[in-house]
Short mmCIF file of C-alpha atoms and ligand atoms in Angstrom, two decimals:
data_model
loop_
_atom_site.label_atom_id
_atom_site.label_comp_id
_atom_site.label_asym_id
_atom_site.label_seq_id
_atom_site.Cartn_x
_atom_site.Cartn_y
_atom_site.Cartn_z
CA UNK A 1 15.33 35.49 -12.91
CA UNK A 2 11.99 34.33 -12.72
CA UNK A 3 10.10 32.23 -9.96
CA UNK A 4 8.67 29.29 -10.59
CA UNK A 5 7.15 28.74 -7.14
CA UNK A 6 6.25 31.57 -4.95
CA UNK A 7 5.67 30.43 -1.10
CA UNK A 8 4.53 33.34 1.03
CA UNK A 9 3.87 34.06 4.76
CA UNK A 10 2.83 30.41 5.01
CA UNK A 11 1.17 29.02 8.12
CA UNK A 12 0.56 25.81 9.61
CA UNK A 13 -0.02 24.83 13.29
CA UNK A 14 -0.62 21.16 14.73
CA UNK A 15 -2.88 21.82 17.93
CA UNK A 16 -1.03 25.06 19.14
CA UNK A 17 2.60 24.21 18.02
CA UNK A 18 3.60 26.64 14.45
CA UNK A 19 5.20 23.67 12.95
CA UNK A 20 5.36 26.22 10.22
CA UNK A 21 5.27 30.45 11.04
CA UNK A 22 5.19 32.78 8.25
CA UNK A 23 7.55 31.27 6.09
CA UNK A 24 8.25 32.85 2.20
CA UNK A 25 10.72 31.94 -0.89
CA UNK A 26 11.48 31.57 -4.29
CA UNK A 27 12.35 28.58 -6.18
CA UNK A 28 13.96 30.14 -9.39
CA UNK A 29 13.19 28.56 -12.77
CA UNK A 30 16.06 26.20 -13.85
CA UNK A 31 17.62 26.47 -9.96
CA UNK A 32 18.11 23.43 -7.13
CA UNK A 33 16.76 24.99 -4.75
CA UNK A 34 17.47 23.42 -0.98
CA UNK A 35 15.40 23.71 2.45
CA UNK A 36 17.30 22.91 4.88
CA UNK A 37 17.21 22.97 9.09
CA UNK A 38 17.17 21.16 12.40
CA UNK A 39 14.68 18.42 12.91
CA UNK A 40 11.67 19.47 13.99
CA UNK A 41 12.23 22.97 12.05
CA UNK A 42 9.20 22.24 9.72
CA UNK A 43 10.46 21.76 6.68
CA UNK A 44 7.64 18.29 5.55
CA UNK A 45 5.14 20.36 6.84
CA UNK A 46 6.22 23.32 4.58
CA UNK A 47 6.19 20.27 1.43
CA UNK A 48 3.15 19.08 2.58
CA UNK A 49 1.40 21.96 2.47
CA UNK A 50 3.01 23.19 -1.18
CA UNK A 51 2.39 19.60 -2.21
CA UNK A 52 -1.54 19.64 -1.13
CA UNK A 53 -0.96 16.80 1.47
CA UNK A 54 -1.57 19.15 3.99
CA UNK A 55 -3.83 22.51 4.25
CA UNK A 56 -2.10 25.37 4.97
CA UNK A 57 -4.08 27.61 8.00
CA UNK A 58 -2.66 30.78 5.82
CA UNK A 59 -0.44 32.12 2.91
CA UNK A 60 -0.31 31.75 -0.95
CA UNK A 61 1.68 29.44 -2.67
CA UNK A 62 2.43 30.22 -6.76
CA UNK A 63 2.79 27.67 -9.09
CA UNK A 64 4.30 29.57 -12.62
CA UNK A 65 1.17 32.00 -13.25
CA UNK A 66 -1.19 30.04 -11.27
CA UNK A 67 -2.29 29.97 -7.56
CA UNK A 68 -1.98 26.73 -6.21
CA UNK A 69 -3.35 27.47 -2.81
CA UNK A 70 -5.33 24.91 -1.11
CA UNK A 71 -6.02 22.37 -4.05
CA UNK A 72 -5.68 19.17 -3.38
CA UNK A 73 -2.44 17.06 -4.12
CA UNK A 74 -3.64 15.74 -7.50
CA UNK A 75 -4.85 18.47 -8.85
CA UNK A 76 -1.29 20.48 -7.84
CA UNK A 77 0.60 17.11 -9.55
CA UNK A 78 -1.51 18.19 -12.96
CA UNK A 79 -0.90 21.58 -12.80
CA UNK A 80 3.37 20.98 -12.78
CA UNK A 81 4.28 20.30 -8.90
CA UNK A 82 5.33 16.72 -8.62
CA UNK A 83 6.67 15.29 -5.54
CA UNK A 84 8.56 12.23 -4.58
CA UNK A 85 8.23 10.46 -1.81
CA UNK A 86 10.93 8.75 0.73
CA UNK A 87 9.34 5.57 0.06
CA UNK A 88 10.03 4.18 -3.46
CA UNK A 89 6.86 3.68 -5.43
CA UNK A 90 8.25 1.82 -8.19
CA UNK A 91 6.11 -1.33 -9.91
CA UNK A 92 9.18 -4.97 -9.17
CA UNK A 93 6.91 -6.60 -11.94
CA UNK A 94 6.93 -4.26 -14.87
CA UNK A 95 10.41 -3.27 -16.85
CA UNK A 96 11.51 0.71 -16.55
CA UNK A 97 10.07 1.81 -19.98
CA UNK A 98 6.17 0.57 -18.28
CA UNK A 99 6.90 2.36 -14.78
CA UNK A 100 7.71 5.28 -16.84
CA UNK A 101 5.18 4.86 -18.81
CA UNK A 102 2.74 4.27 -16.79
CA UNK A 103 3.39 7.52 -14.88
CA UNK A 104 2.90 9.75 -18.27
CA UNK A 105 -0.66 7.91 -18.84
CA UNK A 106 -1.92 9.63 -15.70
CA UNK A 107 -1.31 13.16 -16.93
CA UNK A 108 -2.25 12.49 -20.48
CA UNK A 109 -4.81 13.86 -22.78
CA UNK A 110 -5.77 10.97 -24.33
CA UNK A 111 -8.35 9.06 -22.72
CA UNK A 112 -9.04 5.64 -22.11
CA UNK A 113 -11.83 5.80 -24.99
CA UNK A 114 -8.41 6.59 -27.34
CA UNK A 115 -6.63 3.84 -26.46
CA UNK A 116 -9.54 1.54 -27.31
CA UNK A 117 -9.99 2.97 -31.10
CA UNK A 118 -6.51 2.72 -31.43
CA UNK A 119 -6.58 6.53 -32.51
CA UNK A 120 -4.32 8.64 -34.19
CA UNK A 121 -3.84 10.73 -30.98
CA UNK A 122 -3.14 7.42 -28.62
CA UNK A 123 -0.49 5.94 -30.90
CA UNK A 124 1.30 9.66 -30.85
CA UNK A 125 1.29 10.26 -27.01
CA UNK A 126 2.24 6.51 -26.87
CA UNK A 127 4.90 6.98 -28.77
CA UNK A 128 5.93 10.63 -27.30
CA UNK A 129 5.81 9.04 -23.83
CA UNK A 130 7.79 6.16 -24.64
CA UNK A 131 10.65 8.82 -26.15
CA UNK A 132 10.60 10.67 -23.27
CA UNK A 133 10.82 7.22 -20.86
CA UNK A 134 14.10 6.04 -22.90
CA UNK A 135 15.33 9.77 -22.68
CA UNK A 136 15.32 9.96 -18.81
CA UNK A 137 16.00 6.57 -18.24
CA UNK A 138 19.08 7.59 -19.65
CA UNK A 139 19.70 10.82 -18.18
CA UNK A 140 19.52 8.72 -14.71
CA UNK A 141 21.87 6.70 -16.23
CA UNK A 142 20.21 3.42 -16.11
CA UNK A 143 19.49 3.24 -19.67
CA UNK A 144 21.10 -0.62 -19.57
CA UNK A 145 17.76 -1.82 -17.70
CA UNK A 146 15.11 -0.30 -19.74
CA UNK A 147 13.52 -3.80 -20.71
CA UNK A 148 14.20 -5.05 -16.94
CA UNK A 149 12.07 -5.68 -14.28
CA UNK A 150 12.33 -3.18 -11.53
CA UNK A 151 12.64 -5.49 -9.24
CA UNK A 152 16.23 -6.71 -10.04
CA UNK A 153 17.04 -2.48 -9.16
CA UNK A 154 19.23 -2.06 -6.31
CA UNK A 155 17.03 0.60 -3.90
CA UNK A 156 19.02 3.24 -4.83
CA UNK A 157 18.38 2.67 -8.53
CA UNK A 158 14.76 2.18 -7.67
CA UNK A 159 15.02 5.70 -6.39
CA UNK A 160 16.33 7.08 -9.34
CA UNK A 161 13.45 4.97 -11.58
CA UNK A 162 10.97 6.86 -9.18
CA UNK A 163 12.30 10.31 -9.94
CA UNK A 164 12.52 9.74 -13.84
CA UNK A 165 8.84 8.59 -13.16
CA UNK A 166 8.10 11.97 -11.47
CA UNK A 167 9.51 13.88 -14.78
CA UNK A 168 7.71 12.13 -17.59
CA UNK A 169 4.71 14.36 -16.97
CA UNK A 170 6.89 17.33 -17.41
CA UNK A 171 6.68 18.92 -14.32
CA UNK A 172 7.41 22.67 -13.22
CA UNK A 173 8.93 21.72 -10.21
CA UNK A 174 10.35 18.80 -8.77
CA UNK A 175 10.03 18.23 -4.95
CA UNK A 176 12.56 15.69 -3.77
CA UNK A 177 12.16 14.37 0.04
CA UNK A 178 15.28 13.60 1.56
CA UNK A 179 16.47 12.02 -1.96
CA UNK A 180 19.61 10.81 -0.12
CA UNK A 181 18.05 9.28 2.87
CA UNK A 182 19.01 5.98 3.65
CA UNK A 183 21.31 5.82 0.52
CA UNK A 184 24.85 4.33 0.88
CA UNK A 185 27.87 6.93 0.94
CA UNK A 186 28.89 5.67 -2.40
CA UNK A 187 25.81 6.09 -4.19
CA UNK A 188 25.40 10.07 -3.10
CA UNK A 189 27.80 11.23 -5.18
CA UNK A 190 25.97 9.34 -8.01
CA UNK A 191 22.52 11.16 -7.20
CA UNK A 192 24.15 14.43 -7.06
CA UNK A 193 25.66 13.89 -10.48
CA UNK A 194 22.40 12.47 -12.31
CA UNK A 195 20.51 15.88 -10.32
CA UNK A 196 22.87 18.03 -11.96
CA UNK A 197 22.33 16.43 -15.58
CA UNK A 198 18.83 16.50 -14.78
CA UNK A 199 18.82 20.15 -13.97
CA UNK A 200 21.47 20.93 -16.83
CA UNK A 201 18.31 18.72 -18.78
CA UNK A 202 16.20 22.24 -17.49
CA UNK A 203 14.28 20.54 -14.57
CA UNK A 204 13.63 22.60 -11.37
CA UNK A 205 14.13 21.54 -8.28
CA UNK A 206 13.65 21.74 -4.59
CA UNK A 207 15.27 19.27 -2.25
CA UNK A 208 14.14 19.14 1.06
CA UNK A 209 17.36 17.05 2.70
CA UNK A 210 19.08 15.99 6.58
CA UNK A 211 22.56 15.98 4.39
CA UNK A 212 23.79 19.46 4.48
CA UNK A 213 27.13 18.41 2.17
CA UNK A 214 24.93 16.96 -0.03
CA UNK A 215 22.80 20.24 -0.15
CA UNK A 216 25.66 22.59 -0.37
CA UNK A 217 27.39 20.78 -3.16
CA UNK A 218 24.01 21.00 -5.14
CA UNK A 219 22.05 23.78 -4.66
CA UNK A 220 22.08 27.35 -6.23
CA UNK A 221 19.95 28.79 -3.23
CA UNK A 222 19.51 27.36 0.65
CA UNK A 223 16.94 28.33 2.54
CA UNK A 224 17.33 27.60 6.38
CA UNK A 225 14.46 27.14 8.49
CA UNK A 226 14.34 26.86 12.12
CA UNK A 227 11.30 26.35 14.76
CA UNK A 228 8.95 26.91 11.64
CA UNK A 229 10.27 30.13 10.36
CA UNK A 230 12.64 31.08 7.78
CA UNK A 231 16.51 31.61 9.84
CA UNK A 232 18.29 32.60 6.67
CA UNK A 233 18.49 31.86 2.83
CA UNK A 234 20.94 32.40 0.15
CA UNK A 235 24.13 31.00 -1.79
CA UNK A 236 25.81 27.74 0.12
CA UNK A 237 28.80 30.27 0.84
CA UNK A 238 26.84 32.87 2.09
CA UNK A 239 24.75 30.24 4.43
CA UNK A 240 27.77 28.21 5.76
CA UNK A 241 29.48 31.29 7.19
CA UNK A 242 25.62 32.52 8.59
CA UNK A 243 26.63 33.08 12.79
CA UNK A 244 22.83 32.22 13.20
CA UNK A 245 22.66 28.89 10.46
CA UNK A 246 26.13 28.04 12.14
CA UNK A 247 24.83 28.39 15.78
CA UNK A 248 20.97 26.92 15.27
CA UNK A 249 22.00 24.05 12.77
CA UNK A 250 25.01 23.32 12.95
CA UNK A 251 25.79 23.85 16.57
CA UNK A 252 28.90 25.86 15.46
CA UNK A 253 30.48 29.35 16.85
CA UNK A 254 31.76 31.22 13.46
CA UNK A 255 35.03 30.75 15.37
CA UNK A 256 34.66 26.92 14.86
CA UNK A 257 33.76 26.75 11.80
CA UNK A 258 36.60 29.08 10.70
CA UNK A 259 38.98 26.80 12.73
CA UNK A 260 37.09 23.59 10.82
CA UNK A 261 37.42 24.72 7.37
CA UNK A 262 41.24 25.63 8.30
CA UNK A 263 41.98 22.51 9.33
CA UNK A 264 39.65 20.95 6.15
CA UNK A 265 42.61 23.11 4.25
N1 ADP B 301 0.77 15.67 12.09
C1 ADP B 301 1.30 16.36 13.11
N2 ADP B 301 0.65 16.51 14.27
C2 ADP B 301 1.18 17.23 15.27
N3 ADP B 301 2.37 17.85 15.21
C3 ADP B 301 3.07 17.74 14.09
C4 ADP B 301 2.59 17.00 12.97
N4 ADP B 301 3.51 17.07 11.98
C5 ADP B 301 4.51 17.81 12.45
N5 ADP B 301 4.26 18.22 13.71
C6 ADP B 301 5.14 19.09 14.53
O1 ADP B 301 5.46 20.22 13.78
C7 ADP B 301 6.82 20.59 13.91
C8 ADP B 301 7.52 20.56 12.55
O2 ADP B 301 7.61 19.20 12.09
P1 ADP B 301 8.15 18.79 10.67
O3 ADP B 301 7.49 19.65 9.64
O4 ADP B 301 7.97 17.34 10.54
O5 ADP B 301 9.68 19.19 10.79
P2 ADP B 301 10.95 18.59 10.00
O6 ADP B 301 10.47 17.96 8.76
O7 ADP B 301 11.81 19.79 9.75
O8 ADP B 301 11.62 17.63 10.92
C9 ADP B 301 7.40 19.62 14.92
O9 ADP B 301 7.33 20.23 16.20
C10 ADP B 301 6.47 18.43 14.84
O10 ADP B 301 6.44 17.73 16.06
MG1 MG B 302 10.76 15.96 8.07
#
């Protein structure tokens, strides 16, 4: 397997509190990856600082072959790392195809300069970008509103616009904050299923998330953090029956769990 993003031993305090302490992993190429843990545990602050929103104090962070340490957010979006936000940034007043779009122009080649000669080059990226729109419109399964507005989304659909946004550039990695956050019941199962197509689709992920069902149902690797370092990682079976995950996160005894999962039987 190879890594597509390589965090090690990184550090970040907040005027004497290690929000984040020395924390490394892997986020495999093709893999959901999920970072789990207690509130407070420091898993934004590890995002941010991937991400570029925040500076790291120490420690590398890999991007493919490339070291993305310490650039700033843009230039980590342009070299593969997108990352969505809780908030949806979607535009109410354009249809799906334009917010899609729209969110390929900023990564492209072709200049502003193209699109005024009406160039060769322009009228293929416009038409590779609009391909690609209708492509993951549909893998989100919302192909039925490609002409609509955005605005007549529900917000969970709005969501899903704003990730198919985040892939048009063709990311490496995908960093999802909280994607089920605020999301009716209903609709989780939904996200899980268009994740999975997406990642069947070869998009990486990692998926930063309060839902721990939601992270155990999806992921191919959890890591757990806790008071800003790394408490355990590994398969969702290996991390569920963790005494340490169980006691820090979950509040659980092994015993409990065990007694849980019988009863779940
Ligand atoms: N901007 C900030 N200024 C000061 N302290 C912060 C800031 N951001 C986070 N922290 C602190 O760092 C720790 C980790 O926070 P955070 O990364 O938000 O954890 P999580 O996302 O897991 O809830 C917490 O103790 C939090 O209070
Ligand atoms: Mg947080």
């Amino acid at each position: 397997m190879t890594a597509m993003l390589e965090i090690r031993n990184l550090r970040k305090s907040y005027a004497g509190v290690h929000a984040v302490d020395g924390v490394s992993f892997d986020v495999e190429q093709g893999s959901i990856t999920g970072l789990i843990g207690p509130n407070g545990s420091g898993k934004s602050t590890t995002i941010d600082c991937i991400a570029g929103f925040q500076k790291a104090d120490s420690g590398r962070v890999v991007l493919g072959s490339s070291d993305i340490t310490g650039l700033a957010a843009h230039e980590i979006a342009r070299a593969g790392l997108m990352r969505t936000f809780q908030t949806v940034r979607v535009y109410d007043r354009l249809s799906l195809r334009d917010n899609l779009t729209i969110a390929a122009q900023q990564f492209d080649k072709a200049k502003w300069t193209d699109e005024l000669l009406r160039t060769a080059r322009y009228r293929e990226a416009a038409d590779a970008a609009e391909k690609r729109a209708r492509e993951l419109i549909d893998l989100v399964g919302l192909g039925r509103y490609f002409e609509a507005e955005a605005g007549i989304l529900s917000y969970g659909q709005k969501k899903l616009t704003a990730l198919a946004a985040a892939l048009m550039p063709r990311p490496k990695v995908v960093v999802l904050d909280e994607p089920v956050a605020g999301v009716n019941p209903t609709r989780i199962r939904e996200i899980e299923e268009v994740l999975q197509r997406l990642n069947a689709a070869g998009e990486t992920f990692l998926i930063v998330e309060h839902n721990v069902e939601f992270i155990t149902n999806l992921c191919h690797h959890v890591v757990v953090l806790d008071q800003g370092r790394k408490l355990a990682e590994g398969t969702s079976a290996e991390i569920h029956t963790d005494a340490r995950v169980l006691e820090a996160y979950l509040g659980m005894t092994p015993e409990m769990a065990e007694a849980e999962m019988r009863g779940a039987a």
